[in-house]
Coordinates of C-alpha atoms in Angstrom, one line a residue:
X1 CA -10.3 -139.3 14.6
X2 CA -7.2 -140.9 13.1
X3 CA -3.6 -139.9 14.5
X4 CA -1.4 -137.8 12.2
X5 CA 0.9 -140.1 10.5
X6 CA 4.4 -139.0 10.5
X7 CA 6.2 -137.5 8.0
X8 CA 9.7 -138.7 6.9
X9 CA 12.0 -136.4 5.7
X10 CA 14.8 -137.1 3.4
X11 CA 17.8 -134.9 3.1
X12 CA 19.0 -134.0 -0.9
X13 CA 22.6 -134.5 -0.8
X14 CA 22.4 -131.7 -3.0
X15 CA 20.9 -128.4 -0.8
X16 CA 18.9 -128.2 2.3
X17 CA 15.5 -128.8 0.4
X18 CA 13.7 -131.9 2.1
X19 CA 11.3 -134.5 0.0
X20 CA 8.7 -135.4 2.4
X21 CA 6.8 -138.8 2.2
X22 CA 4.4 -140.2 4.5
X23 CA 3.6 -143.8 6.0
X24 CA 0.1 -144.8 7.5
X25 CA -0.4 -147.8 9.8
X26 CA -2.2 -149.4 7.2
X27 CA 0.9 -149.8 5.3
X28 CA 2.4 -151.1 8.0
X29 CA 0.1 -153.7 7.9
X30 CA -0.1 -154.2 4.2
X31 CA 4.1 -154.7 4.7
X32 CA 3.9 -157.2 7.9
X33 CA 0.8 -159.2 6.2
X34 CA 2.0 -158.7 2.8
X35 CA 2.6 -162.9 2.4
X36 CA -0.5 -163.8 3.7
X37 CA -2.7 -160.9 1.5
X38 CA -1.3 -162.3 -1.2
X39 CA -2.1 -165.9 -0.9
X40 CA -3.1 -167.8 -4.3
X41 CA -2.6 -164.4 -5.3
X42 CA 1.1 -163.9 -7.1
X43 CA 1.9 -160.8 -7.2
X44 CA 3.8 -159.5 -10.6
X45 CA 7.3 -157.8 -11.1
X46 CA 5.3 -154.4 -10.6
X47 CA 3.5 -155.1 -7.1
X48 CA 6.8 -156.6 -5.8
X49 CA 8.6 -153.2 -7.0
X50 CA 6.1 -151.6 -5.3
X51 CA 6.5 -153.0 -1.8
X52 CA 10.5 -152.8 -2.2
X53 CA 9.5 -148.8 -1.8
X54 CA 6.7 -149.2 1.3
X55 CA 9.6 -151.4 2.8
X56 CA 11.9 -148.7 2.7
X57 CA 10.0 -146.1 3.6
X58 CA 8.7 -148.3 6.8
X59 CA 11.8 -149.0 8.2
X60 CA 13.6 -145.4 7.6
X61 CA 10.4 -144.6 10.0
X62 CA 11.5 -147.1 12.4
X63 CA 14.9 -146.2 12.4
X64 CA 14.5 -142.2 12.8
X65 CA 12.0 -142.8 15.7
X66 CA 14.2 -144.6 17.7
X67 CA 17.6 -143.6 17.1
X68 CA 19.8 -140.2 16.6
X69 CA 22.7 -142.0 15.3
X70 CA 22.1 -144.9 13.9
X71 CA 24.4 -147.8 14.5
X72 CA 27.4 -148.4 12.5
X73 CA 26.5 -152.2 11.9
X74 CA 23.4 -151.1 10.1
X75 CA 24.3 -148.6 8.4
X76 CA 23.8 -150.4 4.9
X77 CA 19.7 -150.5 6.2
X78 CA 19.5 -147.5 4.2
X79 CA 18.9 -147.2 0.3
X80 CA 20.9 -145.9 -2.3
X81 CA 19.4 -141.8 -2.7
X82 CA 20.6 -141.3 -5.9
X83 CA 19.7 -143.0 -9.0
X84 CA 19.0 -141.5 -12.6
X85 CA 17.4 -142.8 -15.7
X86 CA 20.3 -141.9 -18.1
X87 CA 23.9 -141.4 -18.1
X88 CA 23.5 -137.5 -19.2
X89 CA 21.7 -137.4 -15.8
X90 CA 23.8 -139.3 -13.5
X91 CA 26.8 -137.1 -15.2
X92 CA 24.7 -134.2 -14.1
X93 CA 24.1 -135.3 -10.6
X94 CA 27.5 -136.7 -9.7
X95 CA 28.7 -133.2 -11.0
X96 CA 26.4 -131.4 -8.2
X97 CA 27.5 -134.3 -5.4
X98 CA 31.0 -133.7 -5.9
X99 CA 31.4 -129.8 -5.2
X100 CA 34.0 -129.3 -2.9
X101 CA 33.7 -128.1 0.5
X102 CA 35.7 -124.6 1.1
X103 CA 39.5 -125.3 1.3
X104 CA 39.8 -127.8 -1.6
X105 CA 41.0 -127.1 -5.6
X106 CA 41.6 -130.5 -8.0
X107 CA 42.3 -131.5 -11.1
X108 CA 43.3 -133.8 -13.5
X109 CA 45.2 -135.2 -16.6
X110 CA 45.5 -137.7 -18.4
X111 CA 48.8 -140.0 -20.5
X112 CA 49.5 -142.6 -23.1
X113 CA 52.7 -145.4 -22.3
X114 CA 53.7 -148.7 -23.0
X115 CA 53.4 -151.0 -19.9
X116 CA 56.9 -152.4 -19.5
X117 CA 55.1 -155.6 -19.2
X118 CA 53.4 -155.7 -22.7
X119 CA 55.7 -153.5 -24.8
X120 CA 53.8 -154.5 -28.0
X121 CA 50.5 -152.4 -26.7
X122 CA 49.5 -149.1 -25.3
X123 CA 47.5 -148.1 -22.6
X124 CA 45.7 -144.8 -21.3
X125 CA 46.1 -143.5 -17.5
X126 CA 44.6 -140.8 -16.0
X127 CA 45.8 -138.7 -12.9
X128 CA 44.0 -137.1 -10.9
X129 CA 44.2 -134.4 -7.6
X130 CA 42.5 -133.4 -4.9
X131 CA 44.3 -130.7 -2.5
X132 CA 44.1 -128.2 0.1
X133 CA 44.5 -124.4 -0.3
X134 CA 47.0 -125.1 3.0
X135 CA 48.5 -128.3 4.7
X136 CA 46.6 -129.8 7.0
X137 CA 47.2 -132.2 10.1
X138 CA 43.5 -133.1 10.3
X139 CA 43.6 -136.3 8.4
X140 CA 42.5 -140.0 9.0
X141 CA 42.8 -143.0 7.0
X142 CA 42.5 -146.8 6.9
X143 CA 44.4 -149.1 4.5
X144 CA 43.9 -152.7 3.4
X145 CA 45.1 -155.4 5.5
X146 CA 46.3 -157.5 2.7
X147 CA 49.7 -158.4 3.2
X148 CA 51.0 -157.9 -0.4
X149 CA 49.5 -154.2 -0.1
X150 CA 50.8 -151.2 -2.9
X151 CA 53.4 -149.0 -2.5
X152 CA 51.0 -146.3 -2.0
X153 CA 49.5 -148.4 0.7
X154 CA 52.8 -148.2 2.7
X155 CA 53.6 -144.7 1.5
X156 CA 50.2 -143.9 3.1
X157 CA 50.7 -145.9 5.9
X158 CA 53.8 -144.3 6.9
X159 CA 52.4 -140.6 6.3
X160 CA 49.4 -140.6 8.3
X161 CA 51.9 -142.7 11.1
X162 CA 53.8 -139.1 11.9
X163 CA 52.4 -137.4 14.8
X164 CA 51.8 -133.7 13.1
X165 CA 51.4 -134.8 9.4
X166 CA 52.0 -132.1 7.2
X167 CA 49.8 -133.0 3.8
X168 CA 48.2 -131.0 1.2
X169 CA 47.0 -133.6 -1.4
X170 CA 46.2 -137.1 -2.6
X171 CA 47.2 -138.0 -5.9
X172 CA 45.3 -140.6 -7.7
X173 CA 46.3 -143.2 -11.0
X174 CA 44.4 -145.4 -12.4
X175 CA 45.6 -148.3 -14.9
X176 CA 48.7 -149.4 -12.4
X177 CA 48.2 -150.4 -9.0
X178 CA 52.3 -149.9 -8.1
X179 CA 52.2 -153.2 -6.3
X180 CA 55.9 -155.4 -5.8
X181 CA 56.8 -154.4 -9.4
X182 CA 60.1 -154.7 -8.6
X183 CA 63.5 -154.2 -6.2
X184 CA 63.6 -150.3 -6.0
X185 CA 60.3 -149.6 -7.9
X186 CA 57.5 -149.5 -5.8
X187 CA 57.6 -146.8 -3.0
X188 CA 60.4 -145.0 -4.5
X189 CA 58.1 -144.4 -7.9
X190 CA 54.9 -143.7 -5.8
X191 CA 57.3 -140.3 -4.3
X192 CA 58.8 -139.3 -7.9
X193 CA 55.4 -138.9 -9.4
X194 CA 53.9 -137.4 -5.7
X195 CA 56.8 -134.8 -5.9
X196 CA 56.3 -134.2 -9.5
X197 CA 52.7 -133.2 -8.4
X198 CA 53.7 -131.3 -5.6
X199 CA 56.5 -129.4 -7.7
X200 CA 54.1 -128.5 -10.5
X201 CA 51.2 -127.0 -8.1
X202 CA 53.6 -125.5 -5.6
X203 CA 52.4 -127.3 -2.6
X204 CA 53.8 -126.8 0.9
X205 CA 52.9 -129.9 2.0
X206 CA 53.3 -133.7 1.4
X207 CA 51.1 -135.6 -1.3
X208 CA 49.4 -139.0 -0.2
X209 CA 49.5 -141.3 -3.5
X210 CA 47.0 -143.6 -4.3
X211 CA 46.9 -146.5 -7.2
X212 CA 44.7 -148.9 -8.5
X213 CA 44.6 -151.0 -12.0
X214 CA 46.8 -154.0 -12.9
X215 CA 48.8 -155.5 -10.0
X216 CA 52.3 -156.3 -10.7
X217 CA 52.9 -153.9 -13.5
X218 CA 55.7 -150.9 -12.5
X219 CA 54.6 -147.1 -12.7
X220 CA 55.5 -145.4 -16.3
X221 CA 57.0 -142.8 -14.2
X222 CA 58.7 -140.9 -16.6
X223 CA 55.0 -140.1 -18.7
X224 CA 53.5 -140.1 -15.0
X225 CA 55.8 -137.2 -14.4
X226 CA 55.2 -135.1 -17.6
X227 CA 51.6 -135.2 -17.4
X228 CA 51.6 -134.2 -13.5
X229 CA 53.8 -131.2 -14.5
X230 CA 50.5 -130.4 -16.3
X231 CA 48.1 -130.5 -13.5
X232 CA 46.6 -127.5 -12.6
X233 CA 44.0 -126.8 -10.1
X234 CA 40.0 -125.3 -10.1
X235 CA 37.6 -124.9 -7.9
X236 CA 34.0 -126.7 -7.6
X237 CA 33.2 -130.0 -8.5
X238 CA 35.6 -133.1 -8.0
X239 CA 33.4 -135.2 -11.0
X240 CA 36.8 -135.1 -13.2
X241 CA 38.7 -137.0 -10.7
X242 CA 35.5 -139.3 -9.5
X243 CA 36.3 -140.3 -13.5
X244 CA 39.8 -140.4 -13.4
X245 CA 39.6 -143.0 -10.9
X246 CA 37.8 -145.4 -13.0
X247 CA 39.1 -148.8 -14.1
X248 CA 36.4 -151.5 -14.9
X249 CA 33.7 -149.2 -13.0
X250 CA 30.5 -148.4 -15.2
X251 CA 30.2 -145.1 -14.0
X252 CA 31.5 -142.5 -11.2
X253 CA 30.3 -142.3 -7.7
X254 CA 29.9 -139.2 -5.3
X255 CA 28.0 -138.7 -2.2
X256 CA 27.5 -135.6 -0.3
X257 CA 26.1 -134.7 3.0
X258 CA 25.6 -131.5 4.3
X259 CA 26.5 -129.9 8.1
X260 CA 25.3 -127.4 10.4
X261 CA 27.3 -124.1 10.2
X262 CA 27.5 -124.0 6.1
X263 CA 29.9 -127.2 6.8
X264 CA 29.8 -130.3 4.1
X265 CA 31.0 -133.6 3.5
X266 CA 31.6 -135.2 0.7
X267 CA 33.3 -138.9 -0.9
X268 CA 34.2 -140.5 -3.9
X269 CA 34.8 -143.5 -4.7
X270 CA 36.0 -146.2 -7.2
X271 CA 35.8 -150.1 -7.6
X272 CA 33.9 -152.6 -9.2
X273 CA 35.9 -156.1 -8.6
X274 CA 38.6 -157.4 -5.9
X275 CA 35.8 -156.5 -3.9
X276 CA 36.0 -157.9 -0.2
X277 CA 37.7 -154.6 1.8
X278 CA 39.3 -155.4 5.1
X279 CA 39.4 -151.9 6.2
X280 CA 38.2 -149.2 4.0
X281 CA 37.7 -150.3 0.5
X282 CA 39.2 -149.9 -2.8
X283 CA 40.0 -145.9 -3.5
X284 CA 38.1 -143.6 -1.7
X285 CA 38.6 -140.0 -0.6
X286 CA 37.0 -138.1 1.9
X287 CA 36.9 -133.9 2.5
X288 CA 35.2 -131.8 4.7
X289 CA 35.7 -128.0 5.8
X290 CA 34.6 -129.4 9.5
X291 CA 36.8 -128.7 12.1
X292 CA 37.3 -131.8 14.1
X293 CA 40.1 -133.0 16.1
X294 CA 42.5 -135.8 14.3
X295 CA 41.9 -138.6 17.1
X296 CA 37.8 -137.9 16.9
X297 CA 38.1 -138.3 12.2
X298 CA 40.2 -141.8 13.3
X299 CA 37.7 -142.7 15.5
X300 CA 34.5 -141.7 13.6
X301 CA 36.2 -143.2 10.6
X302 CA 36.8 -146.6 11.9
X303 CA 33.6 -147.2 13.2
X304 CA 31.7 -146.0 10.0
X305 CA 34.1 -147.5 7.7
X306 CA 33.4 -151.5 9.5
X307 CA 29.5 -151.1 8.7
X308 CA 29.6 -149.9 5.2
X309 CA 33.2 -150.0 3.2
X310 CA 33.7 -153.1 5.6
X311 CA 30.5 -154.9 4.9
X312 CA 30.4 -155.1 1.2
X313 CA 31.9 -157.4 -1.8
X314 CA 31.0 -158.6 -5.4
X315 CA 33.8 -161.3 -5.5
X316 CA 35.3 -162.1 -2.1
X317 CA 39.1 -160.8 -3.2
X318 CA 40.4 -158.5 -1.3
X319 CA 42.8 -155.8 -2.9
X320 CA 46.5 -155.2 -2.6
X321 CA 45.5 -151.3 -2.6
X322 CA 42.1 -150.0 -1.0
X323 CA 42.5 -147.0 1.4
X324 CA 40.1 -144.9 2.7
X325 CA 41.8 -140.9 3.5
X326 CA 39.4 -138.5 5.6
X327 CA 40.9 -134.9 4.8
X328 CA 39.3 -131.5 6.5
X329 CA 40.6 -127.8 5.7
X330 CA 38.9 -127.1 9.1
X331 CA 37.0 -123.6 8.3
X332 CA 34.3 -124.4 9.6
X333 CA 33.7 -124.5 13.6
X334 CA 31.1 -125.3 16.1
X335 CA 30.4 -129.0 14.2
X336 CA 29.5 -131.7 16.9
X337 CA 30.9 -134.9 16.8
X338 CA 27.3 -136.9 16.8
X339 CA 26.2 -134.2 13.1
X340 CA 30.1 -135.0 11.7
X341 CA 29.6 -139.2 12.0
X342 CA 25.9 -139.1 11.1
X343 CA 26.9 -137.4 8.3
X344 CA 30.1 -139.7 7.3
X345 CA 28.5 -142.8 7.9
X346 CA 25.6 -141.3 5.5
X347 CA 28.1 -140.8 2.6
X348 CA 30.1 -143.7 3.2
X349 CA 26.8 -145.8 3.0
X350 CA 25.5 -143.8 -0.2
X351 CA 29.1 -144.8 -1.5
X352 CA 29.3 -148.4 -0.4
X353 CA 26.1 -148.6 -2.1
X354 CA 26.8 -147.5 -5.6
X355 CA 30.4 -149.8 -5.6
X356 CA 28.3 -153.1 -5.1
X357 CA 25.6 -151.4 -7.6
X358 CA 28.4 -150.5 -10.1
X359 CA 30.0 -154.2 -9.5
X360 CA 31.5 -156.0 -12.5
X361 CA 28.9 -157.4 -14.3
X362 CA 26.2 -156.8 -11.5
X363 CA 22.4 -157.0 -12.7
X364 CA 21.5 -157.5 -8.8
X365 CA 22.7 -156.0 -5.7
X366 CA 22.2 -158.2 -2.6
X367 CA 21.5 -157.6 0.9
X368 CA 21.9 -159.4 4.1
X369 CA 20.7 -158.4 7.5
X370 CA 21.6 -160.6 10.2
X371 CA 19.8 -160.0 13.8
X372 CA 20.3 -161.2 17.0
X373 CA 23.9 -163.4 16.9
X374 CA 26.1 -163.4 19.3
X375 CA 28.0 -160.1 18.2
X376 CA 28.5 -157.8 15.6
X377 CA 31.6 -159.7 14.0
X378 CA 29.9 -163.2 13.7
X379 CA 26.8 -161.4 12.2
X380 CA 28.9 -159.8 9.8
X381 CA 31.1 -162.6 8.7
X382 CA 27.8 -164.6 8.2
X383 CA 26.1 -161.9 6.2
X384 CA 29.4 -162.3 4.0
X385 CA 29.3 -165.7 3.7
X386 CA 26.4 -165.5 2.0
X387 CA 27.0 -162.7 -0.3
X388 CA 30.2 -164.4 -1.5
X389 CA 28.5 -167.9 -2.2
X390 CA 28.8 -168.4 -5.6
X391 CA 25.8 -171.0 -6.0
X392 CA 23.6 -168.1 -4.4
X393 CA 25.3 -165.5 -6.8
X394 CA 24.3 -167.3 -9.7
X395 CA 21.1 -168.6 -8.8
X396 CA 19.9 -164.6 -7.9
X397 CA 21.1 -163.8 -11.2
X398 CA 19.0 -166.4 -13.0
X399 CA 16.0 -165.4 -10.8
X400 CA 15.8 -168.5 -9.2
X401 CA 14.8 -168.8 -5.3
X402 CA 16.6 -171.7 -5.0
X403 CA 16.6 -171.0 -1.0
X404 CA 18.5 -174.1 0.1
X405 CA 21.5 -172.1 -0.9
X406 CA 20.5 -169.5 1.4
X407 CA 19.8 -171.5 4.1
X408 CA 22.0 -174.0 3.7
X409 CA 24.9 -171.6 3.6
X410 CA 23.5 -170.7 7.2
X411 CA 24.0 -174.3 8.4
X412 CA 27.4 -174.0 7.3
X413 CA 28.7 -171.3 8.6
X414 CA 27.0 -171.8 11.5
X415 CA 28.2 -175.5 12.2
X416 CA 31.7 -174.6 11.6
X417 CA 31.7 -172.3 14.5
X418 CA 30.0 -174.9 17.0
X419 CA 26.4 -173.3 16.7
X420 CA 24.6 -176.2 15.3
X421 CA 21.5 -176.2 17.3
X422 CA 20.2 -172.9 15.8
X423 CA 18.9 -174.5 13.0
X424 CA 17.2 -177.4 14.6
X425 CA 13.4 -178.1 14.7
X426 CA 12.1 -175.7 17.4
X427 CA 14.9 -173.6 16.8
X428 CA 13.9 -169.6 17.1
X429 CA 16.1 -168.8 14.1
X430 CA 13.9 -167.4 11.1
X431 CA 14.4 -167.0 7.2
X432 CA 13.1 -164.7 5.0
X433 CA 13.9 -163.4 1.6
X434 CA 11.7 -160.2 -0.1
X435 CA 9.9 -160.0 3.1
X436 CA 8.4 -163.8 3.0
X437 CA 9.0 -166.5 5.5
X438 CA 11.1 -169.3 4.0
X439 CA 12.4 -171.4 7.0
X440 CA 10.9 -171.2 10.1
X441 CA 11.4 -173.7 13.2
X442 CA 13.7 -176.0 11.8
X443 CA 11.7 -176.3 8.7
X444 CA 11.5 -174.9 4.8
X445 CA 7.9 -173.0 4.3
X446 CA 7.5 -173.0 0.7
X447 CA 4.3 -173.2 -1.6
X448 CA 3.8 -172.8 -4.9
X449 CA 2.2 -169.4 -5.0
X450 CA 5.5 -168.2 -2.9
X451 CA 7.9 -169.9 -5.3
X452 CA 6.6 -167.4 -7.8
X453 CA 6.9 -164.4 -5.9
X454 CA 10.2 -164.7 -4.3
X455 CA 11.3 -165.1 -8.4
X456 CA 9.2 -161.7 -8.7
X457 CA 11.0 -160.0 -6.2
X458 CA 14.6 -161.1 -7.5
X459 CA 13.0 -160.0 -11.3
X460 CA 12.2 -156.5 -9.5
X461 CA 15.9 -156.0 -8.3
X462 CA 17.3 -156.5 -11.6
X463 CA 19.4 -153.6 -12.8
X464 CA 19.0 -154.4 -16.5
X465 CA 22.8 -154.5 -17.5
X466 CA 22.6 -157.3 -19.6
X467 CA 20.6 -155.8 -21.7
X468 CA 22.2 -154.5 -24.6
X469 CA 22.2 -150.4 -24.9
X470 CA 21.5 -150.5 -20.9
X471 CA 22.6 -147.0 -19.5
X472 CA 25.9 -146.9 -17.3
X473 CA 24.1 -145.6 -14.3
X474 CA 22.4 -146.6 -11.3
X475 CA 18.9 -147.1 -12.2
X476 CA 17.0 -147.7 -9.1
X477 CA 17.7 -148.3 -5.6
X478 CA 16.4 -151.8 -4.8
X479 CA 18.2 -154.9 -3.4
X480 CA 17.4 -158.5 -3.0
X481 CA 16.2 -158.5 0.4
X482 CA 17.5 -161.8 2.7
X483 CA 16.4 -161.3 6.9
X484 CA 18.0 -163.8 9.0
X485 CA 17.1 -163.6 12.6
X486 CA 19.2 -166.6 15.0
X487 CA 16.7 -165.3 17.6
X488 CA 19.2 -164.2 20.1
X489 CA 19.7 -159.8 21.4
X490 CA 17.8 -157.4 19.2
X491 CA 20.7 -155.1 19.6
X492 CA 22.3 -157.3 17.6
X493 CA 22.4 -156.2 13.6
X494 CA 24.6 -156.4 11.0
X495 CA 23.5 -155.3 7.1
X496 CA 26.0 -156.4 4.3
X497 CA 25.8 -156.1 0.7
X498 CA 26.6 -158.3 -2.4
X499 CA 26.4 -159.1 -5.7
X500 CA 25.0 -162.0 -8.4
X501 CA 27.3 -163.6 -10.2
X502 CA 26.6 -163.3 -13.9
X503 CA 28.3 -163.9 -17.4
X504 CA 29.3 -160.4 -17.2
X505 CA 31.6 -160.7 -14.3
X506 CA 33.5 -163.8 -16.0
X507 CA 33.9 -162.0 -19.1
X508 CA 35.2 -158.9 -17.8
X509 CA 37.7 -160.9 -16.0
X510 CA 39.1 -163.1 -18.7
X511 CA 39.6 -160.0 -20.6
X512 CA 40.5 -157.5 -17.7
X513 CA 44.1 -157.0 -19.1
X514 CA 43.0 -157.2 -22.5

């Protein structure tokens, strides 16, 4: 009798209902034998698709059979959950992500003004809120690391620096980013518009700011303060803000994880360019009605944030502004430690996912595992190197295997940190890209017949955003797939994510303040 195959079970980040699917050894099989079945046998666009999904399915198996919480470095190993075939759809789904957990109201509103910069135009911000019924001292946060950070940044900063921090909101713009506009400008602009905000909801506590846009341009306080004195707050979903956040992003981005007790999580998140975080990444807000000591969110938060936030990036800038806040009303008790940072490093995944998806100009997301290096960091910073190489970028947007920029971007990286023997003939260090073996012992293993499917795989990862009348959503969930094993500990793993480079990038960006 054949064994009972077991039955993986995937969460909806929208209700307790589980989707169940099931994976037999024989598609184990099909997935480790997948290049050689296939000899002088190309598979199309379709088939590749097709074994993007058994891949998935496989190694989610894999992982939940031998690990409770998976770790931080890997985080990314996981897919995207959400995807939708139209924008009326994805509008609908971030709507039901976004519903806040007990203790939170939000808002938003929006303004016209004249950058002082460009006097001759006019621009449109939007504001938007997220607070607590009370203040709260249970908050966490990590900021960028770029010296020539916003005024929010430091305001931030100095906030969550107090010992008992007294805050009841974060207060979003988009448009401006509030960074060095001036002597006097920055940090004291960033508290006029936070009090403003705090004045017109009458909040007890203090209000964490948060910008993003153009960098250099001052704060139009004075319309920055008449629309917050128009804010007013509602409960259930936070999809009006995930919008209000948006600059050069395609679309908004929500995630949501549910906890024991009646207890939920949920993120959102903007960016699409100056991606290469240091830290957290770009704006992204974080609230939970888990009760959870201060020191144990910081904690939680710092190790999730380094293997998802920290391991993505479309263009290798990092910003003057990203910040990551973790906010909890606390109502909710009994919540373990191990169920609140499986289910943050969940969200923050789902969310690192959809930035690099939602990248300027994107048509394919990339990702890079990197096994068995000599630590986490050097795996990491090697899984970056590659998904910042702009001969790779633009060759995976032209669907072109042109591996030697794969592996000679290994070589590289690898030589300049005195490791040049991993690459040498006899060396353990293996190659692959969509699940096929390109270098192996020192040595390119191509063929014809391979050529041809590694293009079919890239064709299968395309998101179709350079086609004209393509919906501002995320349509599917699969990557370009590139394993590099340098043969050393299996414990070893570190999953990044990246971007092509396509005309759409450049032309967003030699337009951006246009």
């Amino acid at each position: 009798a054949q064994p009972k195959q077991p039955s993986l079970q995937f969460q909806s980040a929208s209700g307790p209902h589980l989707h169940h699917r099931s994976c037999g050894s024989a598609s184990l099989a099909l997935l480790q034998h997948s290049a050689t079945t296939s000899q002088g046998c190309p598979c199309s666009t379709a088939a590749s698709a097709a074994l993007h999904t058994m891949r998935r399915a496989i190694l989610l198996m894999l992982a939940q059979a031998t690990a409770l919480r998976p770790p931080a470095s890997s985080l990314l190993a996981n897919d995207v959950r959400d995807t939708a075939g139209d924008e009326a759809a994805w509008a609908a789904r971030v709507e039901s992500l976004a519903v806040l957990p007990r203790g939170f109201r939000c808002g938003t509103a929006s303004l016209n003004f004249k950058p002082r910069e460009l006097p001759d135009s006019e621009a449109r911000m939007n504001l938007g809120v997220i607070a607590l019924d009370a203040p709260t001292d249970l908050v966490a946060g990590v900021y960028t690391k770029n010296r020539l950070c916003g005024a929010p940044v430091t305001v931030g900063r100095d906030i969550l620096a107090r010992e008992k921090p007294h805050i009841q909101a974060i207060l979003a713009n988009n448009k401006v980013s509030n960074v060095r506009p001036g002597p006097g400008l920055g940090v004291s602009c960033a508290h006029t518009v936070a009090d403003a905000a705090k004045e017109a909801l009458s909040l007890e506590g203090d209000v964490i700011p948060a910008s993003t846009g153009v960098i250099g341009w001052a704060l139009p306080v004075d319309e920055m303060v008449a629309a917050a004195s128009s804010l007013t707050l509602q409960e259930g979903s936070a999809h009006k803000v995930a919008e209000a956040m948006m600059t050069t992003d395609r679309y908004a981005k929500a995630a949501r994880s549910e906890l024991p007790n009646g207890a939920s999580l949920v993120g959102l998140v903007k960016g699409a360019g100056m991606i290469e975080p240091n830290m957290g990444t770009m704006l992204c807000f974080l609230v939970t009605d888990a009760a959870m000591e201060r020191s144990t969110m910081q904690a939680c938060l710092e190790r999730c944030v380094k293997g998802t936030l920290g391991s993505v990036g479309v263009d290798g800038d990092e910003s003057t502004s990203d910040m990551c806040v973790l906010l909890s009303s606390g109502q909710v008790q009994e919540v373990s430690e191990d169920a609140f940072e499986n289910a943050l490093g969940d969200v923050l995944a789902q969310l690192a996912h959809h930035i690099v998806r939602n990248g300027e100009g994107t048509n394919h997301v990339l990702r890079v595992c990197v096994r068995g290096d000599r630590d986490e960091d050097s795996a990491r910073a090697l899984g970056r190197a590659l998904v910042n190489g702009p001969l790779l970028k633009c060759a995976v947007a032209g669907d072109d295997p042109n591996v030697g920029r794969i592996v000679g971007k290994v070589g590289q990286l690898l030589g300049a940190r005195g490791d040049p023997d991993l690459l040498d003939e006899g060396s353990p260090c293996v190659v692959k890209l969509g699940g096929e073996t390109i270098f192996e012992g020192g040595f390119f293993r191509l063929d014809a017949a391979k050529e041809e499917r590694l293009s079919n795989h890239m064709k299968a990862a395309r998101l179709g955003t350079d086609v004209e009348g393509a919906p501002a959503c995320p349509v599917h969930d699969r990557c370009v797939e590139i394993d590099i094993d340098l043969g050393g500990s299996r414990d070893v793993v570190s999953v990044v994510l990246g971007s092509d480079l396509t005309h759409g990038y450049v032309s967003e960006n030699a337009d951006y303040r246009s």
